[in-house]
GROMACS .gro file of C-alpha atoms in nm:
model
  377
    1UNK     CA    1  15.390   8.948  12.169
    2UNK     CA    2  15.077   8.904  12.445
    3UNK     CA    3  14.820   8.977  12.141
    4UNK     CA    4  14.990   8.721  11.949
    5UNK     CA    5  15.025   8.440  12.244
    6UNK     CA    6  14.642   8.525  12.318
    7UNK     CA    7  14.567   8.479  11.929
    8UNK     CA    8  14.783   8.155  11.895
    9UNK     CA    9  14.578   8.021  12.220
   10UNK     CA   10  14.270   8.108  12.047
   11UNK     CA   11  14.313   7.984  11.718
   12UNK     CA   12  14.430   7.631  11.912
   13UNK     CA   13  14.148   7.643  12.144
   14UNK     CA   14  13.908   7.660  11.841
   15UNK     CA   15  14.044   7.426  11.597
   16UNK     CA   16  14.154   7.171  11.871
   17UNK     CA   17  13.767   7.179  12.009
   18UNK     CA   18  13.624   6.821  12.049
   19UNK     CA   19  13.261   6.970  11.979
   20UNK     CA   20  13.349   7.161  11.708
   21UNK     CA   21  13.555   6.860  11.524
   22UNK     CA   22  13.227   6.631  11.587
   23UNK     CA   23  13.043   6.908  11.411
   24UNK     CA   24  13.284   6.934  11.105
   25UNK     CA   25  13.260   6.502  11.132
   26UNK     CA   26  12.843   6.572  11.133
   27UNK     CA   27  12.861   6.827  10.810
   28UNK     CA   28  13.086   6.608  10.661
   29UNK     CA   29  12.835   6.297  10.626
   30UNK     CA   30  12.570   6.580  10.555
   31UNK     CA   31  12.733   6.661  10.250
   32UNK     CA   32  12.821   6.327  10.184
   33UNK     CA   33  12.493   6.190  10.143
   34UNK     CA   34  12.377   6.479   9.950
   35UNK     CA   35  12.682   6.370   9.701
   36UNK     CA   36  12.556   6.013   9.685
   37UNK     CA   37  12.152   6.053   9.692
   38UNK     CA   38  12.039   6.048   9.314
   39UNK     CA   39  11.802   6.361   9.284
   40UNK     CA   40  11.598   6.387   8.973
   41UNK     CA   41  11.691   6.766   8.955
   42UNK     CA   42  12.046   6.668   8.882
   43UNK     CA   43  12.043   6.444   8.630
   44UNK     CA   44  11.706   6.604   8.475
   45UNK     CA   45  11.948   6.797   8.251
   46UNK     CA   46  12.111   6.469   8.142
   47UNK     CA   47  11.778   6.276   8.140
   48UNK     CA   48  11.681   6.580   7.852
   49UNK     CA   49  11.985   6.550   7.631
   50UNK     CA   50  11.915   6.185   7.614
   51UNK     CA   51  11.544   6.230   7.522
   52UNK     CA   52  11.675   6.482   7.249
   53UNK     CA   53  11.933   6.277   7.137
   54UNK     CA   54  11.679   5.986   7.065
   55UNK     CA   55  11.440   6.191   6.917
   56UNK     CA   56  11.700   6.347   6.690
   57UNK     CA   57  11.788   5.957   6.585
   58UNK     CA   58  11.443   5.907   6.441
   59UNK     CA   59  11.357   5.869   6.065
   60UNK     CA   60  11.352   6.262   5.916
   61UNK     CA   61  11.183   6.119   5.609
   62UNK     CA   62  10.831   6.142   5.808
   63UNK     CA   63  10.961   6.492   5.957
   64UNK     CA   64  10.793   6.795   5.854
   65UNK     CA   65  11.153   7.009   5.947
   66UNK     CA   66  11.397   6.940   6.088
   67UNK     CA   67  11.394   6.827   6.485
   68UNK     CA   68  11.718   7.029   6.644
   69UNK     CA   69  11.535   7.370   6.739
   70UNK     CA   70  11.256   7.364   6.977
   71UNK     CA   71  11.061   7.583   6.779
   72UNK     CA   72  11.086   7.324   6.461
   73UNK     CA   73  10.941   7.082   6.686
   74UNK     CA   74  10.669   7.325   6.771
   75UNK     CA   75  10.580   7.463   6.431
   76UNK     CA   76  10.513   7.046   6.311
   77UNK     CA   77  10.289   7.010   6.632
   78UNK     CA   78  10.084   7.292   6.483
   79UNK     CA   79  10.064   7.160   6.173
   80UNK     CA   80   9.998   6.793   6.259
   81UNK     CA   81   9.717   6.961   6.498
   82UNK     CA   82   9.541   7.167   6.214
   83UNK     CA   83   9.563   6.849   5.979
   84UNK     CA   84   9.395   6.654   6.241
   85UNK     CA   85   9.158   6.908   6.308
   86UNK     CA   86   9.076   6.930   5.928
   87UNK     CA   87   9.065   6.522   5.921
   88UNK     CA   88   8.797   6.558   6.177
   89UNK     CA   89   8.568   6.782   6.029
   90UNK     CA   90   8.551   6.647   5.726
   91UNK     CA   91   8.495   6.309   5.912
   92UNK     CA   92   8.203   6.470   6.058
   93UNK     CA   93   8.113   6.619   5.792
   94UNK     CA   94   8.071   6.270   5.563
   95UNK     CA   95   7.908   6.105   5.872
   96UNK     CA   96   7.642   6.369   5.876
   97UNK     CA   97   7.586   6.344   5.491
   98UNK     CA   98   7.585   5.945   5.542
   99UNK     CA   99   7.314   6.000   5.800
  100UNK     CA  100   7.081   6.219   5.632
  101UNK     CA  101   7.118   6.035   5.303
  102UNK     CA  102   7.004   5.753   5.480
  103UNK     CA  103   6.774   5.878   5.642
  104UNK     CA  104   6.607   6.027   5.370
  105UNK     CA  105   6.654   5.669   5.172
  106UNK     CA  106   6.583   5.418   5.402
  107UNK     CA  107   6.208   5.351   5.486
  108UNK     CA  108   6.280   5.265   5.885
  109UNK     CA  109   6.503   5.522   5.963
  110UNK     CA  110   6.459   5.646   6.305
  111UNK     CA  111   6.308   5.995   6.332
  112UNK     CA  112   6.548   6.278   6.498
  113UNK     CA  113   6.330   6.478   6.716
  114UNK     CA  114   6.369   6.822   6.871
  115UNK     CA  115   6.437   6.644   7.191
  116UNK     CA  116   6.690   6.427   7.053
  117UNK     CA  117   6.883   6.770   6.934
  118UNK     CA  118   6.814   6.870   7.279
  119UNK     CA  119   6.940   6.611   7.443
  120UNK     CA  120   7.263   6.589   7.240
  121UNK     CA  121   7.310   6.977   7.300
  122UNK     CA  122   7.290   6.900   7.680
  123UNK     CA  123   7.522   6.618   7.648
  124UNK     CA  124   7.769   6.864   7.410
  125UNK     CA  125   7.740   7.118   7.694
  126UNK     CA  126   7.797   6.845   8.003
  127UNK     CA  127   8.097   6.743   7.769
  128UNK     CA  128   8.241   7.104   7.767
  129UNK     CA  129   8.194   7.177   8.084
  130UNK     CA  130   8.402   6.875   8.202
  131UNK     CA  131   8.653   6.915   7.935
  132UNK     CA  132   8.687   7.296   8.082
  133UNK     CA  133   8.741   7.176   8.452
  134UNK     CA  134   8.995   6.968   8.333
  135UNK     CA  135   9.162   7.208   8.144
  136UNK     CA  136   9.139   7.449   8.452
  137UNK     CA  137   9.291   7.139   8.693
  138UNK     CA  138   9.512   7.128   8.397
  139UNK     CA  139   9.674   7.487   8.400
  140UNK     CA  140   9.653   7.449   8.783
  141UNK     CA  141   9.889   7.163   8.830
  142UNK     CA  142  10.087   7.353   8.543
  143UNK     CA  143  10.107   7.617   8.775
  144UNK     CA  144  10.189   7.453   9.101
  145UNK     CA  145  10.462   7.248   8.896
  146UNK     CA  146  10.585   7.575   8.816
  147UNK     CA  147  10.601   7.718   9.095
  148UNK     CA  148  10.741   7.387   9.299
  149UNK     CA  149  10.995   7.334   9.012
  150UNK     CA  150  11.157   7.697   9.035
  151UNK     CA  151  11.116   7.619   9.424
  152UNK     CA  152  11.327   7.295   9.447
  153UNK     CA  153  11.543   7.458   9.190
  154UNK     CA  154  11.635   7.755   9.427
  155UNK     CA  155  11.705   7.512   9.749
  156UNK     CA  156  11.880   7.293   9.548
  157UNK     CA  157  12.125   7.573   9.412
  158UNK     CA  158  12.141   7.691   9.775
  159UNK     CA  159  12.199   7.335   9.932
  160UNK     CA  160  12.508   7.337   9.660
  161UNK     CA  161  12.632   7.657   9.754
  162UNK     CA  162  12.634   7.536  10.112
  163UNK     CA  163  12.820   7.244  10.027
  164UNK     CA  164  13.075   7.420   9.829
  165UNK     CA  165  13.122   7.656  10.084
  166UNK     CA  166  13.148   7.403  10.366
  167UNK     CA  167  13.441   7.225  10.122
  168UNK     CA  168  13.604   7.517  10.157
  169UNK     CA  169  13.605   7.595  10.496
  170UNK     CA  170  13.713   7.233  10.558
  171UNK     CA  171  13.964   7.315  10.327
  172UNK     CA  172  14.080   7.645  10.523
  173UNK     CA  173  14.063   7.446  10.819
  174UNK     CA  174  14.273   7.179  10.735
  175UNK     CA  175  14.537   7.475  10.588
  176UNK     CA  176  14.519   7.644  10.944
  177UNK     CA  177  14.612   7.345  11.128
  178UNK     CA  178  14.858   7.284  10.854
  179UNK     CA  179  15.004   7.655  10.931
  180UNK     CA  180  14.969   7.591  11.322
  181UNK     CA  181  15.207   7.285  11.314
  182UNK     CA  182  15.453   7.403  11.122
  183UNK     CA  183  15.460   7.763  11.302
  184UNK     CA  184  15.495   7.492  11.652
  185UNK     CA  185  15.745   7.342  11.476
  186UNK     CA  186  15.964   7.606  11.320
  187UNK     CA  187  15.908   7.860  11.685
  188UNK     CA  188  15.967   7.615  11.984
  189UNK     CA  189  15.937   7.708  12.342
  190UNK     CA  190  16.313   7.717  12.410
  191UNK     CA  191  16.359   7.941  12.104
  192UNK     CA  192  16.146   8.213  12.135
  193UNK     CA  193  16.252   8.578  12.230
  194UNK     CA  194  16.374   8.680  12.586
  195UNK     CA  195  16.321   9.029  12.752
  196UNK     CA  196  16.720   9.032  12.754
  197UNK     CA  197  16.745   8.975  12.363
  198UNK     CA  198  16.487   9.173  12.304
  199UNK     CA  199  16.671   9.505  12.503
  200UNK     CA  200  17.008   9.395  12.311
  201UNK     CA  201  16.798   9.445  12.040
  202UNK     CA  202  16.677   9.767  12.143
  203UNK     CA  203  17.035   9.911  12.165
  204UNK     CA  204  17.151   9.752  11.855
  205UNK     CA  205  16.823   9.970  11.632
  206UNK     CA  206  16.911  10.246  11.878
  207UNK     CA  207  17.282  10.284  11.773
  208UNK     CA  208  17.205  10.226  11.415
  209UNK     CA  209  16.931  10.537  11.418
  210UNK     CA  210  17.254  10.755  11.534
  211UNK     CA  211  17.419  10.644  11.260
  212UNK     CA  212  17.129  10.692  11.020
  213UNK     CA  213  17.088  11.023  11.212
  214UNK     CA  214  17.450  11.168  11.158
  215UNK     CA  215  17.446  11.006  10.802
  216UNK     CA  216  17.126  11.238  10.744
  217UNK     CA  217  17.301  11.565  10.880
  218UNK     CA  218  17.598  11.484  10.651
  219UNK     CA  219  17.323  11.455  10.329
  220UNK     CA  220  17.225  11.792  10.441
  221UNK     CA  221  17.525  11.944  10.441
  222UNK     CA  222  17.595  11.783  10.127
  223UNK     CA  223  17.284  11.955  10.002
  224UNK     CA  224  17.384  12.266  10.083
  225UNK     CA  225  17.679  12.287   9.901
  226UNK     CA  226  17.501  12.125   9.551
  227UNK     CA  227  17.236  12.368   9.608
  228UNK     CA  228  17.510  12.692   9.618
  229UNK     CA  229  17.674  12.467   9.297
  230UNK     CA  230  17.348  12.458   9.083
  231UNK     CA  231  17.281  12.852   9.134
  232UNK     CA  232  17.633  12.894   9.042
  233UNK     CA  233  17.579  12.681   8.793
  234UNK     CA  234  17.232  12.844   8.674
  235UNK     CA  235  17.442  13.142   8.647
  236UNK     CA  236  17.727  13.051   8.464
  237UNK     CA  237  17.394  12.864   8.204
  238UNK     CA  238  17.220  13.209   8.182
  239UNK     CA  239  17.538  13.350   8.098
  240UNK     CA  240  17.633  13.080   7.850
  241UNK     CA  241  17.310  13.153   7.686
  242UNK     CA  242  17.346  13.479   7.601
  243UNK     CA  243  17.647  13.405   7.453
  244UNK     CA  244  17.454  13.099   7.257
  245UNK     CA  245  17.201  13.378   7.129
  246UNK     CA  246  17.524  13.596   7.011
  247UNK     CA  247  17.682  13.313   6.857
  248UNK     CA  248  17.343  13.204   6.683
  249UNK     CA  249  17.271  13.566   6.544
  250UNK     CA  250  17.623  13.508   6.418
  251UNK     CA  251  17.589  13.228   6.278
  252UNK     CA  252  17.247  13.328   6.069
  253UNK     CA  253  17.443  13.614   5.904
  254UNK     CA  254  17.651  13.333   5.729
  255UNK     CA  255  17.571  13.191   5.382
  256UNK     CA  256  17.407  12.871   5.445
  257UNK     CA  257  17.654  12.694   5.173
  258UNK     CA  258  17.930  12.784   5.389
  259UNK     CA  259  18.105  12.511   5.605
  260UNK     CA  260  18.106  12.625   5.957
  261UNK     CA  261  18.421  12.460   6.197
  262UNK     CA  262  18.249  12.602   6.514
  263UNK     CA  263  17.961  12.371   6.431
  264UNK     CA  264  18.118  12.047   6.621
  265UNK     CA  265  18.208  12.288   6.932
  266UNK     CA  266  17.873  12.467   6.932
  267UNK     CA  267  17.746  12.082   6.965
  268UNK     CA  268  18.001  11.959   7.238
  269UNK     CA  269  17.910  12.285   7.434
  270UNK     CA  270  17.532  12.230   7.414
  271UNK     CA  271  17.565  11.868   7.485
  272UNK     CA  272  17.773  11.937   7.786
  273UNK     CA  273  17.528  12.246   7.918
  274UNK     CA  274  17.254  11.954   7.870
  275UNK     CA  275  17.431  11.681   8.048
  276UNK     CA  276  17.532  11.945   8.341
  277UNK     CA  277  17.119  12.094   8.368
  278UNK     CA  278  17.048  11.769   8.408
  279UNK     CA  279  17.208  11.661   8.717
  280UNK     CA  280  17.205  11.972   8.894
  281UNK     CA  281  16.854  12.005   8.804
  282UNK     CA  282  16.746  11.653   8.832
  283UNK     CA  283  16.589  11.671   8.456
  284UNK     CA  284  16.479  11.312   8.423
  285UNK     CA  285  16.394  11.359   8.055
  286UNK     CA  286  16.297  11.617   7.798
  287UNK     CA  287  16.048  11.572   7.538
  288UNK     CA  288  15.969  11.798   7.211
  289UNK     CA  289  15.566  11.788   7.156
  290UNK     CA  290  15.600  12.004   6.862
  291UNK     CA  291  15.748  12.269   6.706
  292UNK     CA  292  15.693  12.541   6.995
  293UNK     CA  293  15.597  12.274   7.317
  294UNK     CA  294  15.874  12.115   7.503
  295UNK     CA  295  15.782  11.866   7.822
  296UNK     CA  296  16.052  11.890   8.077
  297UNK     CA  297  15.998  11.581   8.366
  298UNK     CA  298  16.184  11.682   8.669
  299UNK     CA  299  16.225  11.481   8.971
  300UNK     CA  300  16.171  11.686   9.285
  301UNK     CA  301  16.247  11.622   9.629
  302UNK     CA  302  16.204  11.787   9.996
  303UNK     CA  303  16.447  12.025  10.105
  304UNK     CA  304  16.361  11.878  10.508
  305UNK     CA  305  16.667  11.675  10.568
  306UNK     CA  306  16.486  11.560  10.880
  307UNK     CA  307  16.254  11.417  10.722
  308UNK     CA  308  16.328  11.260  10.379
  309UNK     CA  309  16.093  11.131  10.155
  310UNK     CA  310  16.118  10.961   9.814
  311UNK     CA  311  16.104  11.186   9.519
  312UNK     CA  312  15.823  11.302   9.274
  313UNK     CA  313  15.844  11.355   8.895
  314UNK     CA  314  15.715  11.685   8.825
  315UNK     CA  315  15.616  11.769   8.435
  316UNK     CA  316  15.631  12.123   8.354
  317UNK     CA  317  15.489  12.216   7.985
  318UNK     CA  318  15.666  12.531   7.806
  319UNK     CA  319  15.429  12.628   7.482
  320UNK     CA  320  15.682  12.894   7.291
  321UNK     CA  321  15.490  13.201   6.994
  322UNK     CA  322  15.547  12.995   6.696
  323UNK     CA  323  15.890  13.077   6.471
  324UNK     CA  324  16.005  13.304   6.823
  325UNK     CA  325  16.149  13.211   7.140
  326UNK     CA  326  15.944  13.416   7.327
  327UNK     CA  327  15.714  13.158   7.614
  328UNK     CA  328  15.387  13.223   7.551
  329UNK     CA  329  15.235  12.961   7.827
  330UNK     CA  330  15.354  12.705   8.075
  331UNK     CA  331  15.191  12.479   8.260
  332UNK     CA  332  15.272  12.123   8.545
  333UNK     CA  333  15.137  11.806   8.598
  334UNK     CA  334  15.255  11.548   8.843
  335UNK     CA  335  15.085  11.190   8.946
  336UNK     CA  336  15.148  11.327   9.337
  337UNK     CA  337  14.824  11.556   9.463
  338UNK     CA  338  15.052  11.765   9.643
  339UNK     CA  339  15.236  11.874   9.336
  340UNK     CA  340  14.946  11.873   9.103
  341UNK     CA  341  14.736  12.111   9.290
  342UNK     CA  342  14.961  12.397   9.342
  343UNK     CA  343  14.840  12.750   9.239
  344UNK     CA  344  15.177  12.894   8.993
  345UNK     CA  345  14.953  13.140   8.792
  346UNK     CA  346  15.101  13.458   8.945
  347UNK     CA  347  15.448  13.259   8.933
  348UNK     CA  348  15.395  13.136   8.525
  349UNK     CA  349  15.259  13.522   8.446
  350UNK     CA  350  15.538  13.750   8.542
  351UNK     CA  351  15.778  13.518   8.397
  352UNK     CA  352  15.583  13.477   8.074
  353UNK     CA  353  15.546  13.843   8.045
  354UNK     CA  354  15.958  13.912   8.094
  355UNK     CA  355  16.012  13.575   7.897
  356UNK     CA  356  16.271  13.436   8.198
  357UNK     CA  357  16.221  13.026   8.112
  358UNK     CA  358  16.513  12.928   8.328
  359UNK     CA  359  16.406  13.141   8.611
  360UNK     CA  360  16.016  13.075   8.548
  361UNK     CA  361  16.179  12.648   8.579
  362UNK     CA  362  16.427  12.758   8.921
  363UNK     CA  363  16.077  12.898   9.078
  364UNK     CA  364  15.846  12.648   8.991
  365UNK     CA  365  16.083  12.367   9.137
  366UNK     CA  366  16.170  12.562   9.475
  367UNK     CA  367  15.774  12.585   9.505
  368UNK     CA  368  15.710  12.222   9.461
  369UNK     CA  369  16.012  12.141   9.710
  370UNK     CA  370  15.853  12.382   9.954
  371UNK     CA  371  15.521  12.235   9.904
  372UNK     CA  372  15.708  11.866   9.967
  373UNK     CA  373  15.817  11.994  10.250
  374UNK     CA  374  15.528  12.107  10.417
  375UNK     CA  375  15.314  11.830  10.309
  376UNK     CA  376  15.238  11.574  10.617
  377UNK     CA  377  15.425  11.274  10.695
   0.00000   0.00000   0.00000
């Protein structure tokens, strides 16, 4: 009750802070005007479907291929470029004919030296030398773009991560004041717990565990006396089988076109034997895999009456020689560790080897209570 009162005057000391509201106030603007400033980064995505959209609306009569892939675009660029480059030489070419034709023809044609050669070789070289600065400056400012653009990009995602986050611890802020009214209003001072109702309340859980106590002693009894029932019981099954096996050899000696009146009894017996393994056992449900495997699910439960716990279904696999009934394997499974991992090959081999499948069933289920049992609280 203290570590709750100090937590209550915590949480209400924080969120009723006058510094802390004028900071909420202060981010609040902050990511206010981020909202309403126009940055080219945000609407440079729909600055670029515009620019595609108009460029899409032009004539495709004059297009080379179609413009709606970026690499369309780039494969008429190339083209267009080698044309032009083409256009040019041969430009240069016919200008160089027209030249020399005419300077061959005409009778005051000026007379192209070695130095004029020279001089336009210098000029060709000054020209790519100037042309290769720029392209350097060029890829420079390409790079430094780059780099800037992918820099702005990263504080702008940040700056709207911070934004979003701040929205929602405004948001969780708002909810915990929300909460802190309504727990003021629903828990006033006049009806909170005394030390008087809480000791009344003290005897009342106090009494009750004496009743849950003797309660538990009478389950235990009751225990007792279903556990002496079911070995009775197992008895009067192991008995009932050998009579089955009798009953079955005699039946097998009979013509199969024979009607048989025990037939209906035989059935009402085994369904009965069933129904009573089941609830003295606890046999959840049964489960033929095939011919010679039969899952049995069991649900097992300590034997500690001062301590219960809840139950655990325990799967015990029975693989039978095919065409016999003699158990050739067995095996468990259970979703509870403490079940799962017990060690029942000494247990599954002596009763394999005198093929006992009820008894091999009674151990395997007074080992997993035993283990429930023992098994920490």
């Amino acid at each position: 009750m203290a570590t709750s009162a100090v937590s209550a005057t915590t949480t209400r000391s924080s969120l009723d802070n006058p510094e802390f509201n004028a900071l909420v106030e202060q981010a609040k603007s902050l990511v206010a005007a981020f909202s309403s400033t126009p940055l080219s980064i945000a609407n440079a995505e729909t600055n670029f479907e515009q620019k595609i959209s108009a460029f899409n609306e032009i004539e495709p009569a004059t297009a080379f291929t179609p413009r709606q892939a970026p690499h369309h675009v780039a494969s008429e660029v190339e083209a267009q470029l080698s044309f032009l480059r083409k256009l040019k030489f041969g430009y240069l070419e016919q200008y160089a004919k027209d030249k020399y034709i005419k300077t061959i023809v005409d009778d005051d044609a000026e007379i192209i030296t070695v130095d004029d050669n020279e001089r336009l070789r210098r000029g060709n070289e000054v020209k790519k030398a100037n042309l290769k600065l720029a392209k350097e400056r060029l890829a420079d400012r390409n790079r430094v773009f780059s780099e800037l653009s992918s820099d702005v990009e990263d504080k702008y995602k940040l700056t709207r991560s911070l934004t979003d986050e701040f929205n929602q611890l405004t948001s969780q802020i708002l909810d915990a004041r929300h909460a802190l009214v309504r727990l003021r209003a629903s828990h006033p001072p006049n009806a909170r717990i005394s030390v008087a109702s809480a000791n009344a309340t003290l005897e009342a859980q106090t009494e009750q565990m004496t009743t849950l106590d003797a309660q538990l002693s009478a389950n235990a009894s009751r225990a007792e006396k279903i556990k002496e029932r079911m070995q009775e019981t197992a008895r009067e099954v192991e008995r009932l089988r050998v009579e089955r096996a009798a009953k079955e050899q005699e039946a097998r000696q009979t013509k199969a076109e024979e009607d048989d009146e025990r037939v209906g009894g035989l059935y009402d017996w085994f369904t009965a034997s069933l129904a009573l393994h089941r609830m003295l056992f606890s046999l959840v449900s049964h489960k033929a895999v095939t011919e010679n495997e039969i899952q049995l699910t069991y649900s097992v439960s300590a034997e500690a009456p001062s301590r219960p716990q809840a139950p655990s279904n325990l799967t015990i696999t029975l693989l039978f020689q095919p065409n016999t009934r003699c158990l050739a394997d067995a095996s468990i499974s259970s979703p509870d560790p403490s079940l799962a991992g017990l060690n029942l090959a000494d247990l599954i081999g002596s009763h394999v080897q005198s093929n006992d499948v009820l008894g091999l069933v009674r151990g395997i289920l007074a080992r997993a209570r035993n283990a429930l049992q023992s098994r920490p609280p």
